């Protein structure tokens, strides 16, 4: 038994003793106004914190009901045993800052808590349903942008529309109930909620709207029309580096609080949130606490996806091959840092159109500094997950823009090639690791079929249409650049290839 295990559990009655670790000692317990799908670490260190600050600044009933869609009863029970409380452990170069967050009022686990979730979603007080469900949670057909009808979970939800499990299935069932409640006393009176995507997808609001409307159209065209006309799907750009929780955060939280927190969240000091301001049912005063409410999120979204997430994935795959465990260790390597710096300067920034006030080179420098944060220990293996979902929005859009402009993209090609080599399941020194990806079985089988031959690896993986659209896979400039990058990696390993490409 460690000393933290002997401490009492974090609970609301303990709050008066925790003043130094609260945003403000003042607090009125809010009613629930937001249902958040995907109650992972990111939401808890980002939106939940902004929402708590917004309620402190301007009031409002914006308590959060968090939902885990993977039936994670452990997560639900842990957080509920702490009455929704948890701490955010902000780790900067100068130490840790521990804040207990109070905005989370309830945690539900689907499919177990189906009835409770649908009661919440029907509640007129709930005016926003937000999401961080990762790219794969959108069940999107990459070719059409509509809901993926060949996805088994989507097929399940179309056949069992009262027992949905997918994001589009749940949203459509809840929105139908809202629409059908028109004229019924004590209900939402036919008013929808606003649906707020907070995932790293380009045009995330529009993308989600298309998935939801196409799903609804399969069941009931008039419902699809109603959703298209009545429901707002604002886009957002969210940013904060939030690694997975380790024992280190539990120890830091226990030492700071004198209470045991089984679910603390580590994060960096930096945070940013740019939100398209379209909330017909109202919203928390996020703009009063640092979020930027704007008319068009697109420039911010693309800059973040391409500069941050694109280089994050590059660092992750080169590091998995070259043997760096964390982002700070990778960026401390001079060749790796030079590569990432040059990639942002020469290959990514020129593809971005941003407002005059947005200084892309300052953004680049700030990113390099954030990556170097030695206290965060952001594991490359975590970022390397789900590459089939991440490569297209993070890297392929940038490459397509470079091709269109007739400009070179050797470093971006190296990043995609590193992902292909990564799929072999072992580092350059032979160390094996797991591949975690919704297309994992297929991708690893394709990679294995190449038997270490770069040309065969390229041919096999370019056939995966979910990742590489036909026009890109057939584009000679793309295939040549990838061919060269794969040979470079094959012959020199990731560290040698990085040194040669910086
Ligand atoms: C990371 C992101 O895990 C990943 O793929 O690139 O989660 C990244 O840390 C966040 O988008 C930063 O805002």
PDB file of C-alpha atoms in Angstrom, residues 200-203 300-311 363 393-395:
ATOM      1  CA  UNK A 200      -8.976  17.077 -34.856  1.00  0.00           C
ATOM      2  CA  UNK A 201     -10.771  16.909 -38.201  1.00  0.00           C
ATOM      3  CA  UNK A 202     -10.784  19.607 -40.854  1.00  0.00           C
ATOM      4  CA  UNK A 203     -14.163  21.401 -40.852  1.00  0.00           C
ATOM      5  CA  UNK A 300      -7.091  28.140 -37.275  1.00  0.00           C
ATOM      6  CA  UNK A 301      -8.197  24.548 -37.769  1.00  0.00           C
ATOM      7  CA  UNK A 302      -5.979  23.960 -40.764  1.00  0.00           C
ATOM      8  CA  UNK A 303      -2.981  25.673 -39.190  1.00  0.00           C
ATOM      9  CA  UNK A 304      -3.288  23.521 -36.090  1.00  0.00           C
ATOM     10  CA  UNK A 305      -3.943  20.270 -37.938  1.00  0.00           C
ATOM     11  CA  UNK A 306      -1.069  20.730 -40.362  1.00  0.00           C
ATOM     12  CA  UNK A 307       1.520  22.434 -38.142  1.00  0.00           C
ATOM     13  CA  UNK A 308       0.877  20.726 -34.799  1.00  0.00           C
ATOM     14  CA  UNK A 309      -0.804  17.418 -35.506  1.00  0.00           C
ATOM     15  CA  UNK A 310       1.135  16.902 -38.753  1.00  0.00           C
ATOM     16  CA  UNK A 311       4.505  17.312 -37.049  1.00  0.00           C
ATOM     17  CA  UNK A 363       3.373  29.645 -34.043  1.00  0.00           C
ATOM     18  CA  UNK A 393      -6.159  15.131 -42.339  1.00  0.00           C
ATOM     19  CA  UNK A 394      -2.715  15.799 -40.872  1.00  0.00           C
ATOM     20  CA  UNK A 395      -0.364  15.110 -43.790  1.00  0.00           C
TER      21      UNK A 395
END
